[in-house]
């Protein structure tokens, strides 16, 4: 690489103004993905635990009905979602406020 092209790249891409603009969307995307994991984790964990318990009961009793595996998971996820609704809503609202404040 020649010296003029290195100089141009340094002057073009290394300014603080460009660096700030480039990292804001990346930080917002990272924060959105972490929030998605935070919101989904309790619901998925409830489905996992209930699924394992249901599978164990089905294996012990030798009852192989798909409804017995599906219905308890739905009930558990809905109950956990209702129990954590305030906490999940608070995190989502705080994220939305931060995103709108950053966009303004």
Short mmCIF file of the N, C-alpha and C atoms (twelve columns), coordinates in Angstrom:
data_MODEL
# 
_entry.id   MODEL 
# 
loop_
_atom_site.group_PDB 
_atom_site.id 
_atom_site.type_symbol 
_atom_site.label_atom_id 
_atom_site.label_alt_id 
_atom_site.label_comp_id 
_atom_site.label_asym_id 
_atom_site.label_seq_id 
_atom_site.Cartn_x 
_atom_site.Cartn_y 
_atom_site.Cartn_z 
_atom_site.pdbx_PDB_model_num 
ATOM 1   N N  . UNK A 1   0.859   -1.165  0.000  1 
ATOM 2   C CA . UNK A 1   0.000   0.000   0.000  1 
ATOM 3   C C  . UNK A 1   0.904   1.227   0.000  1 
ATOM 4   N N  . UNK A 2   0.587   2.180   -0.839 1 
ATOM 5   C CA . UNK A 2   1.426   3.373   -0.945 1 
ATOM 6   C C  . UNK A 2   1.102   4.356   0.172  1 
ATOM 7   N N  . UNK A 3   2.018   5.298   0.364  1 
ATOM 8   C CA . UNK A 3   1.861   6.282   1.437  1 
ATOM 9   C C  . UNK A 3   0.646   7.182   1.252  1 
ATOM 10  N N  . UNK A 4   0.323   7.660   0.031  1 
ATOM 11  C CA . UNK A 4   -0.865  8.530   -0.097 1 
ATOM 12  C C  . UNK A 4   -2.164  7.813   0.252  1 
ATOM 13  N N  . UNK A 5   -2.285  6.532   -0.105 1 
ATOM 14  C CA . UNK A 5   -3.532  5.832   0.214  1 
ATOM 15  C C  . UNK A 5   -3.671  5.617   1.720  1 
ATOM 16  N N  . UNK A 6   -2.558  5.351   2.416  1 
ATOM 17  C CA . UNK A 6   -2.625  5.222   3.869  1 
ATOM 18  C C  . UNK A 6   -3.022  6.538   4.514  1 
ATOM 19  N N  . UNK A 7   -2.494  7.634   4.003  1 
ATOM 20  C CA . UNK A 7   -2.831  8.948   4.540  1 
ATOM 21  C C  . UNK A 7   -4.305  9.246   4.314  1 
ATOM 22  N N  . UNK A 8   -4.801  8.923   3.117  1 
ATOM 23  C CA . UNK A 8   -6.207  9.178   2.817  1 
ATOM 24  C C  . UNK A 8   -7.103  8.355   3.742  1 
ATOM 25  N N  . UNK A 9   -6.764  7.090   3.943  1 
ATOM 26  C CA . UNK A 9   -7.583  6.232   4.795  1 
ATOM 27  C C  . UNK A 9   -7.592  6.748   6.226  1 
ATOM 28  N N  . UNK A 10  -6.441  7.174   6.721  1 
ATOM 29  C CA . UNK A 10  -6.368  7.712   8.069  1 
ATOM 30  C C  . UNK A 10  -7.215  8.967   8.204  1 
ATOM 31  N N  . UNK A 11  -7.134  9.852   7.229  1 
ATOM 32  C CA . UNK A 11  -7.889  11.104  7.322  1 
ATOM 33  C C  . UNK A 11  -9.375  10.881  7.090  1 
ATOM 34  N N  . UNK A 12  -9.717  9.908   6.274  1 
ATOM 35  C CA . UNK A 12  -11.119 9.659   5.949  1 
ATOM 36  C C  . UNK A 12  -11.839 8.901   7.058  1 
ATOM 37  N N  . UNK A 13  -11.244 7.853   7.522  1 
ATOM 38  C CA . UNK A 13  -11.964 6.911   8.372  1 
ATOM 39  C C  . UNK A 13  -11.658 7.026   9.857  1 
ATOM 40  N N  . UNK A 14  -10.668 7.758   10.234 1 
ATOM 41  C CA . UNK A 14  -10.259 7.771   11.634 1 
ATOM 42  C C  . UNK A 14  -10.751 8.987   12.399 1 
ATOM 43  N N  . UNK A 15  -11.646 9.756   11.812 1 
ATOM 44  C CA . UNK A 15  -12.105 10.943  12.529 1 
ATOM 45  C C  . UNK A 15  -13.049 10.539  13.654 1 
ATOM 46  N N  . UNK A 16  -13.057 11.270  14.746 1 
ATOM 47  C CA . UNK A 16  -13.945 10.939  15.861 1 
ATOM 48  C C  . UNK A 16  -15.413 10.995  15.463 1 
ATOM 49  N N  . UNK A 17  -15.758 11.851  14.528 1 
ATOM 50  C CA . UNK A 17  -17.151 11.963  14.100 1 
ATOM 51  C C  . UNK A 17  -17.607 10.660  13.457 1 
ATOM 52  N N  . UNK A 18  -16.814 10.088  12.573 1 
ATOM 53  C CA . UNK A 18  -17.171 8.829   11.924 1 
ATOM 54  C C  . UNK A 18  -17.185 7.675   12.917 1 
ATOM 55  N N  . UNK A 19  -16.272 7.662   13.847 1 
ATOM 56  C CA . UNK A 19  -16.215 6.577   14.827 1 
ATOM 57  C C  . UNK A 19  -17.461 6.566   15.700 1 
ATOM 58  N N  . UNK A 20  -17.939 7.724   16.104 1 
ATOM 59  C CA . UNK A 20  -19.129 7.792   16.955 1 
ATOM 60  C C  . UNK A 20  -20.357 7.326   16.203 1 
ATOM 61  N N  . UNK A 21  -20.472 7.697   14.942 1 
ATOM 62  C CA . UNK A 21  -21.640 7.314   14.152 1 
ATOM 63  C C  . UNK A 21  -21.624 5.817   13.876 1 
ATOM 64  N N  . UNK A 22  -20.458 5.242   13.635 1 
ATOM 65  C CA . UNK A 22  -20.378 3.830   13.300 1 
ATOM 66  C C  . UNK A 22  -20.723 2.930   14.476 1 
ATOM 67  N N  . UNK A 23  -20.394 3.318   15.680 1 
ATOM 68  C CA . UNK A 23  -20.577 2.424   16.813 1 
ATOM 69  C C  . UNK A 23  -21.940 2.541   17.478 1 
ATOM 70  N N  . UNK A 24  -22.690 3.587   17.225 1 
ATOM 71  C CA . UNK A 24  -24.010 3.723   17.842 1 
ATOM 72  C C  . UNK A 24  -24.960 2.628   17.361 1 
ATOM 73  N N  . UNK A 25  -25.094 2.370   16.060 1 
ATOM 74  C CA . UNK A 25  -25.984 1.277   15.641 1 
ATOM 75  C C  . UNK A 25  -25.507 -0.091  16.121 1 
ATOM 76  N N  . UNK A 26  -24.215 -0.280  16.182 1 
ATOM 77  C CA . UNK A 26  -23.702 -1.568  16.648 1 
ATOM 78  C C  . UNK A 26  -24.029 -1.762  18.126 1 
ATOM 79  N N  . UNK A 27  -23.862 -0.720  18.921 1 
ATOM 80  C CA . UNK A 27  -24.207 -0.815  20.341 1 
ATOM 81  C C  . UNK A 27  -25.701 -1.033  20.532 1 
ATOM 82  N N  . UNK A 28  -26.514 -0.364  19.726 1 
ATOM 83  C CA . UNK A 28  -27.967 -0.533  19.828 1 
ATOM 84  C C  . UNK A 28  -28.368 -1.955  19.453 1 
ATOM 85  N N  . UNK A 29  -27.754 -2.493  18.417 1 
ATOM 86  C CA . UNK A 29  -28.057 -3.862  18.009 1 
ATOM 87  C C  . UNK A 29  -27.616 -4.857  19.078 1 
ATOM 88  N N  . UNK A 30  -26.432 -4.644  19.643 1 
ATOM 89  C CA . UNK A 30  -25.947 -5.522  20.705 1 
ATOM 90  C C  . UNK A 30  -26.880 -5.479  21.909 1 
ATOM 91  N N  . UNK A 31  -27.303 -4.279  22.271 1 
ATOM 92  C CA . UNK A 31  -28.205 -4.133  23.416 1 
ATOM 93  C C  . UNK A 31  -29.562 -4.779  23.130 1 
ATOM 94  N N  . UNK A 32  -30.049 -4.664  21.894 1 
ATOM 95  C CA . UNK A 32  -31.323 -5.285  21.529 1 
ATOM 96  C C  . UNK A 32  -31.232 -6.806  21.596 1 
ATOM 97  N N  . UNK A 33  -30.131 -7.363  21.131 1 
ATOM 98  C CA . UNK A 33  -29.967 -8.818  21.189 1 
ATOM 99  C C  . UNK A 33  -29.849 -9.318  22.629 1 
ATOM 100 N N  . UNK A 34  -29.132 -8.581  23.457 1 
ATOM 101 C CA . UNK A 34  -29.034 -8.970  24.871 1 
ATOM 102 C C  . UNK A 34  -30.387 -8.880  25.569 1 
ATOM 103 N N  . UNK A 35  -31.163 -7.854  25.231 1 
ATOM 104 C CA . UNK A 35  -32.498 -7.732  25.814 1 
ATOM 105 C C  . UNK A 35  -33.393 -8.881  25.356 1 
ATOM 106 N N  . UNK A 36  -33.264 -9.273  24.099 1 
ATOM 107 C CA . UNK A 36  -34.042 -10.404 23.595 1 
ATOM 108 C C  . UNK A 36  -33.700 -11.680 24.357 1 
ATOM 109 N N  . UNK A 37  -32.422 -11.903 24.599 1 
ATOM 110 C CA . UNK A 37  -32.020 -13.072 25.387 1 
ATOM 111 C C  . UNK A 37  -32.536 -12.991 26.815 1 
ATOM 112 N N  . UNK A 38  -32.475 -11.803 27.391 1 
ATOM 113 C CA . UNK A 38  -32.939 -11.612 28.766 1 
ATOM 114 C C  . UNK A 38  -34.440 -11.867 28.880 1 
ATOM 115 N N  . UNK A 39  -35.194 -11.457 27.881 1 
ATOM 116 C CA . UNK A 39  -36.643 -11.646 27.908 1 
ATOM 117 C C  . UNK A 39  -37.016 -13.099 27.622 1 
ATOM 118 N N  . UNK A 40  -36.316 -13.726 26.686 1 
ATOM 119 C CA . UNK A 40  -36.677 -15.085 26.286 1 
ATOM 120 C C  . UNK A 40  -36.180 -16.147 27.261 1 
ATOM 121 N N  . UNK A 41  -35.112 -15.868 27.989 1 
ATOM 122 C CA . UNK A 41  -34.493 -16.890 28.842 1 
ATOM 123 C C  . UNK A 41  -35.435 -17.479 29.893 1 
ATOM 124 N N  . UNK A 42  -36.173 -16.669 30.671 1 
ATOM 125 C CA . UNK A 42  -37.056 -17.294 31.672 1 
ATOM 126 C C  . UNK A 42  -38.159 -18.149 31.048 1 
ATOM 127 N N  . UNK A 43  -38.679 -17.703 29.913 1 
ATOM 128 C CA . UNK A 43  -39.742 -18.465 29.256 1 
ATOM 129 C C  . UNK A 43  -39.205 -19.786 28.703 1 
ATOM 130 N N  . UNK A 44  -38.037 -19.730 28.085 1 
ATOM 131 C CA . UNK A 44  -37.441 -20.952 27.551 1 
ATOM 132 C C  . UNK A 44  -37.011 -21.903 28.664 1 
ATOM 133 N N  . UNK A 45  -36.522 -21.353 29.753 1 
ATOM 134 C CA . UNK A 45  -36.126 -22.190 30.888 1 
ATOM 135 C C  . UNK A 45  -37.337 -22.906 31.491 1 
ATOM 136 N N  . UNK A 46  -38.459 -22.203 31.592 1 
ATOM 137 C CA . UNK A 46  -39.685 -22.832 32.102 1 
ATOM 138 C C  . UNK A 46  -40.137 -23.952 31.173 1 
ATOM 139 N N  . UNK A 47  -40.093 -23.708 29.864 1 
ATOM 140 C CA . UNK A 47  -40.480 -24.743 28.907 1 
ATOM 141 C C  . UNK A 47  -39.532 -25.935 28.976 1 
ATOM 142 N N  . UNK A 48  -38.250 -25.673 29.170 1 
ATOM 143 C CA . UNK A 48  -37.268 -26.749 29.268 1 
ATOM 144 C C  . UNK A 48  -37.507 -27.616 30.498 1 
ATOM 145 N N  . UNK A 49  -37.710 -26.986 31.641 1 
ATOM 146 C CA . UNK A 49  -37.908 -27.739 32.887 1 
ATOM 147 C C  . UNK A 49  -39.192 -28.559 32.821 1 
ATOM 148 N N  . UNK A 50  -40.270 -27.941 32.367 1 
ATOM 149 C CA . UNK A 50  -41.543 -28.666 32.277 1 
ATOM 150 C C  . UNK A 50  -41.456 -29.775 31.233 1 
ATOM 151 N N  . UNK A 51  -40.754 -29.524 30.137 1 
ATOM 152 C CA . UNK A 51  -40.578 -30.560 29.119 1 
ATOM 153 C C  . UNK A 51  -39.806 -31.755 29.638 1 
ATOM 154 N N  . UNK A 52  -38.755 -31.495 30.405 1 
ATOM 155 C CA . UNK A 52  -37.988 -32.606 30.982 1 
ATOM 156 C C  . UNK A 52  -38.814 -33.405 31.984 1 
ATOM 157 N N  . UNK A 53  -39.560 -32.711 32.829 1 
ATOM 158 C CA . UNK A 53  -40.409 -33.405 33.808 1 
ATOM 159 C C  . UNK A 53  -41.483 -34.218 33.097 1 
ATOM 160 N N  . UNK A 54  -42.099 -33.628 32.084 1 
ATOM 161 C CA . UNK A 54  -43.144 -34.332 31.335 1 
ATOM 162 C C  . UNK A 54  -42.571 -35.555 30.626 1 
ATOM 163 N N  . UNK A 55  -41.395 -35.424 30.040 1 
ATOM 164 C CA . UNK A 55  -40.766 -36.561 29.363 1 
ATOM 165 C C  . UNK A 55  -40.423 -37.669 30.346 1 
ATOM 166 N N  . UNK A 56  -39.965 -37.278 31.525 1 
ATOM 167 C CA . UNK A 56  -39.653 -38.273 32.550 1 
ATOM 168 C C  . UNK A 56  -40.911 -39.024 32.984 1 
ATOM 169 N N  . UNK A 57  -41.996 -38.289 33.189 1 
ATOM 170 C CA . UNK A 57  -43.264 -38.922 33.582 1 
ATOM 171 C C  . UNK A 57  -43.764 -39.833 32.468 1 
ATOM 172 N N  . UNK A 58  -43.642 -39.390 31.217 1 
ATOM 173 C CA . UNK A 58  -44.085 -40.230 30.104 1 
ATOM 174 C C  . UNK A 58  -43.230 -41.489 29.975 1 
ATOM 175 N N  . UNK A 59  -41.945 -41.374 30.228 1 
ATOM 176 C CA . UNK A 59  -41.077 -42.549 30.136 1 
ATOM 177 C C  . UNK A 59  -41.370 -43.542 31.255 1 
ATOM 178 N N  . UNK A 60  -41.649 -43.028 32.447 1 
ATOM 179 C CA . UNK A 60  -41.933 -43.915 33.580 1 
ATOM 180 C C  . UNK A 60  -43.276 -44.608 33.403 1 
ATOM 181 N N  . UNK A 61  -44.284 -43.863 32.967 1 
ATOM 182 C CA . UNK A 61  -45.628 -44.434 32.832 1 
ATOM 183 C C  . UNK A 61  -45.870 -45.073 31.471 1 
ATOM 184 N N  . UNK A 62  -44.942 -44.923 30.543 1 
ATOM 185 C CA . UNK A 62  -45.039 -45.450 29.182 1 
ATOM 186 C C  . UNK A 62  -46.268 -44.936 28.448 1 
ATOM 187 N N  . UNK A 63  -46.646 -43.699 28.738 1 
ATOM 188 C CA . UNK A 63  -47.728 -43.038 28.011 1 
ATOM 189 C C  . UNK A 63  -47.077 -42.128 26.983 1 
ATOM 190 N N  . UNK A 64  -47.348 -42.345 25.708 1 
ATOM 191 C CA . UNK A 64  -46.728 -41.556 24.645 1 
ATOM 192 C C  . UNK A 64  -47.801 -40.755 23.911 1 
ATOM 193 N N  . UNK A 65  -48.277 -39.717 24.555 1 
ATOM 194 C CA . UNK A 65  -49.286 -38.847 23.957 1 
ATOM 195 C C  . UNK A 65  -48.667 -37.475 23.732 1 
ATOM 196 N N  . UNK A 66  -48.800 -36.935 22.523 1 
ATOM 197 C CA . UNK A 66  -48.189 -35.647 22.199 1 
ATOM 198 C C  . UNK A 66  -48.828 -34.495 22.966 1 
ATOM 199 N N  . UNK A 67  -50.103 -34.617 23.288 1 
ATOM 200 C CA . UNK A 67  -50.777 -33.553 24.027 1 
ATOM 201 C C  . UNK A 67  -50.189 -33.411 25.424 1 
ATOM 202 N N  . UNK A 68  -49.812 -34.508 26.031 1 
ATOM 203 C CA . UNK A 68  -49.221 -34.456 27.366 1 
ATOM 204 C C  . UNK A 68  -47.862 -33.757 27.356 1 
ATOM 205 N N  . UNK A 69  -47.178 -33.765 26.245 1 
ATOM 206 C CA . UNK A 69  -45.888 -33.084 26.164 1 
ATOM 207 C C  . UNK A 69  -46.053 -31.609 25.812 1 
ATOM 208 N N  . UNK A 70  -47.092 -31.267 25.108 1 
ATOM 209 C CA . UNK A 70  -47.258 -29.915 24.575 1 
ATOM 210 C C  . UNK A 70  -48.020 -28.993 25.517 1 
ATOM 211 N N  . UNK A 71  -49.118 -29.456 26.056 1 
ATOM 212 C CA . UNK A 71  -49.993 -28.617 26.872 1 
ATOM 213 C C  . UNK A 71  -49.331 -28.098 28.156 1 
ATOM 214 N N  . UNK A 72  -48.625 -28.917 28.931 1 
ATOM 215 C CA . UNK A 72  -47.989 -28.376 30.142 1 
ATOM 216 C C  . UNK A 72  -46.938 -27.303 29.837 1 
ATOM 217 N N  . UNK A 73  -46.234 -27.443 28.713 1 
ATOM 218 C CA . UNK A 73  -45.246 -26.424 28.347 1 
ATOM 219 C C  . UNK A 73  -45.914 -25.088 28.063 1 
ATOM 220 N N  . UNK A 74  -47.021 -25.126 27.350 1 
ATOM 221 C CA . UNK A 74  -47.740 -23.882 27.044 1 
ATOM 222 C C  . UNK A 74  -48.233 -23.232 28.331 1 
ATOM 223 N N  . UNK A 75  -48.803 -24.028 29.212 1 
ATOM 224 C CA . UNK A 75  -49.313 -23.489 30.477 1 
ATOM 225 C C  . UNK A 75  -48.170 -22.894 31.300 1 
ATOM 226 N N  . UNK A 76  -47.044 -23.582 31.367 1 
ATOM 227 C CA . UNK A 76  -45.906 -23.080 32.145 1 
ATOM 228 C C  . UNK A 76  -45.365 -21.779 31.564 1 
ATOM 229 N N  . UNK A 77  -45.242 -21.695 30.251 1 
ATOM 230 C CA . UNK A 77  -44.727 -20.476 29.619 1 
ATOM 231 C C  . UNK A 77  -45.684 -19.315 29.841 1 
ATOM 232 N N  . UNK A 78  -46.979 -19.561 29.734 1 
ATOM 233 C CA . UNK A 78  -47.959 -18.491 29.958 1 
ATOM 234 C C  . UNK A 78  -47.918 -18.029 31.414 1 
ATOM 235 N N  . UNK A 79  -47.838 -18.961 32.354 1 
ATOM 236 C CA . UNK A 79  -47.780 -18.579 33.769 1 
ATOM 237 C C  . UNK A 79  -46.514 -17.790 34.099 1 
ATOM 238 N N  . UNK A 80  -45.384 -18.209 33.552 1 
ATOM 239 C CA . UNK A 80  -44.135 -17.473 33.789 1 
ATOM 240 C C  . UNK A 80  -44.208 -16.094 33.141 1 
ATOM 241 N N  . UNK A 81  -44.782 -16.012 31.952 1 
ATOM 242 C CA . UNK A 81  -44.920 -14.715 31.282 1 
ATOM 243 C C  . UNK A 81  -45.812 -13.776 32.087 1 
ATOM 244 N N  . UNK A 82  -46.889 -14.299 32.642 1 
ATOM 245 C CA . UNK A 82  -47.773 -13.466 33.467 1 
ATOM 246 C C  . UNK A 82  -47.061 -13.043 34.750 1 
ATOM 247 N N  . UNK A 83  -46.327 -13.972 35.359 1 
ATOM 248 C CA . UNK A 83  -45.629 -13.650 36.607 1 
ATOM 249 C C  . UNK A 83  -44.532 -12.606 36.397 1 
ATOM 250 N N  . UNK A 84  -43.871 -12.641 35.259 1 
ATOM 251 C CA . UNK A 84  -42.757 -11.728 34.995 1 
ATOM 252 C C  . UNK A 84  -43.135 -10.561 34.090 1 
ATOM 253 N N  . UNK A 85  -44.421 -10.359 33.880 1 
ATOM 254 C CA . UNK A 85  -44.863 -9.331  32.935 1 
ATOM 255 C C  . UNK A 85  -44.363 -7.940  33.314 1 
ATOM 256 N N  . UNK A 86  -44.432 -7.585  34.573 1 
ATOM 257 C CA . UNK A 86  -43.969 -6.262  35.000 1 
ATOM 258 C C  . UNK A 86  -42.478 -6.082  34.800 1 
ATOM 259 N N  . UNK A 87  -41.712 -7.089  35.159 1 
ATOM 260 C CA . UNK A 87  -40.260 -7.029  35.022 1 
ATOM 261 C C  . UNK A 87  -39.849 -6.963  33.550 1 
ATOM 262 N N  . UNK A 88  -40.464 -7.807  32.727 1 
ATOM 263 C CA . UNK A 88  -40.155 -7.801  31.299 1 
ATOM 264 C C  . UNK A 88  -40.581 -6.491  30.653 1 
ATOM 265 N N  . UNK A 89  -41.755 -5.998  31.028 1 
ATOM 266 C CA . UNK A 89  -42.235 -4.731  30.477 1 
ATOM 267 C C  . UNK A 89  -41.344 -3.565  30.848 1 
ATOM 268 N N  . UNK A 90  -40.846 -3.570  32.076 1 
ATOM 269 C CA . UNK A 90  -39.943 -2.498  32.511 1 
ATOM 270 C C  . UNK A 90  -38.677 -2.478  31.667 1 
ATOM 271 N N  . UNK A 91  -38.097 -3.643  31.430 1 
ATOM 272 C CA . UNK A 91  -36.886 -3.708  30.610 1 
ATOM 273 C C  . UNK A 91  -37.156 -3.254  29.178 1 
ATOM 274 N N  . UNK A 92  -38.297 -3.647  28.621 1 
ATOM 275 C CA . UNK A 92  -38.600 -3.249  27.244 1 
ATOM 276 C C  . UNK A 92  -38.854 -1.753  27.133 1 
ATOM 277 N N  . UNK A 93  -39.554 -1.181  28.099 1 
ATOM 278 C CA . UNK A 93  -39.826 0.260   28.070 1 
ATOM 279 C C  . UNK A 93  -38.534 1.050   28.248 1 
ATOM 280 N N  . UNK A 94  -37.670 0.622   29.164 1 
ATOM 281 C CA . UNK A 94  -36.388 1.306   29.354 1 
ATOM 282 C C  . UNK A 94  -35.546 1.255   28.083 1 
ATOM 283 N N  . UNK A 95  -35.554 0.122   27.404 1 
ATOM 284 C CA . UNK A 95  -34.816 0.004   26.149 1 
ATOM 285 C C  . UNK A 95  -35.396 0.940   25.093 1 
ATOM 286 N N  . UNK A 96  -36.715 0.982   24.981 1 
ATOM 287 C CA . UNK A 96  -37.346 1.861   23.992 1 
ATOM 288 C C  . UNK A 96  -37.039 3.324   24.279 1 
ATOM 289 N N  . UNK A 97  -37.063 3.711   25.544 1 
ATOM 290 C CA . UNK A 97  -36.747 5.099   25.906 1 
ATOM 291 C C  . UNK A 97  -35.307 5.426   25.526 1 
ATOM 292 N N  . UNK A 98  -34.376 4.497   25.802 1 
ATOM 293 C CA . UNK A 98  -32.973 4.741   25.432 1 
ATOM 294 C C  . UNK A 98  -32.803 4.852   23.925 1 
ATOM 295 N N  . UNK A 99  -33.524 4.018   23.161 1 
ATOM 296 C CA . UNK A 99  -33.396 4.070   21.708 1 
ATOM 297 C C  . UNK A 99  -33.975 5.364   21.145 1 
ATOM 298 N N  . UNK A 100 -35.132 5.782   21.655 1 
ATOM 299 C CA . UNK A 100 -35.724 7.026   21.158 1 
ATOM 300 C C  . UNK A 100 -34.910 8.240   21.593 1 
ATOM 301 N N  . UNK A 101 -34.324 8.186   22.773 1 
ATOM 302 C CA . UNK A 101 -33.481 9.295   23.227 1 
ATOM 303 C C  . UNK A 101 -32.206 9.374   22.392 1 
ATOM 304 N N  . UNK A 102 -31.677 8.242   21.991 1 
ATOM 305 C CA . UNK A 102 -30.481 8.231   21.155 1 
ATOM 306 C C  . UNK A 102 -30.764 8.655   19.732 1 
ATOM 307 N N  . UNK A 103 -31.988 8.421   19.251 1 
ATOM 308 C CA . UNK A 103 -32.344 8.798   17.882 1 
ATOM 309 C C  . UNK A 103 -32.645 10.279  17.764 1 
ATOM 310 N N  . UNK A 104 -32.989 10.911  18.869 1 
ATOM 311 C CA . UNK A 104 -33.347 12.333  18.807 1 
ATOM 312 C C  . UNK A 104 -32.135 13.227  18.749 1 
# 
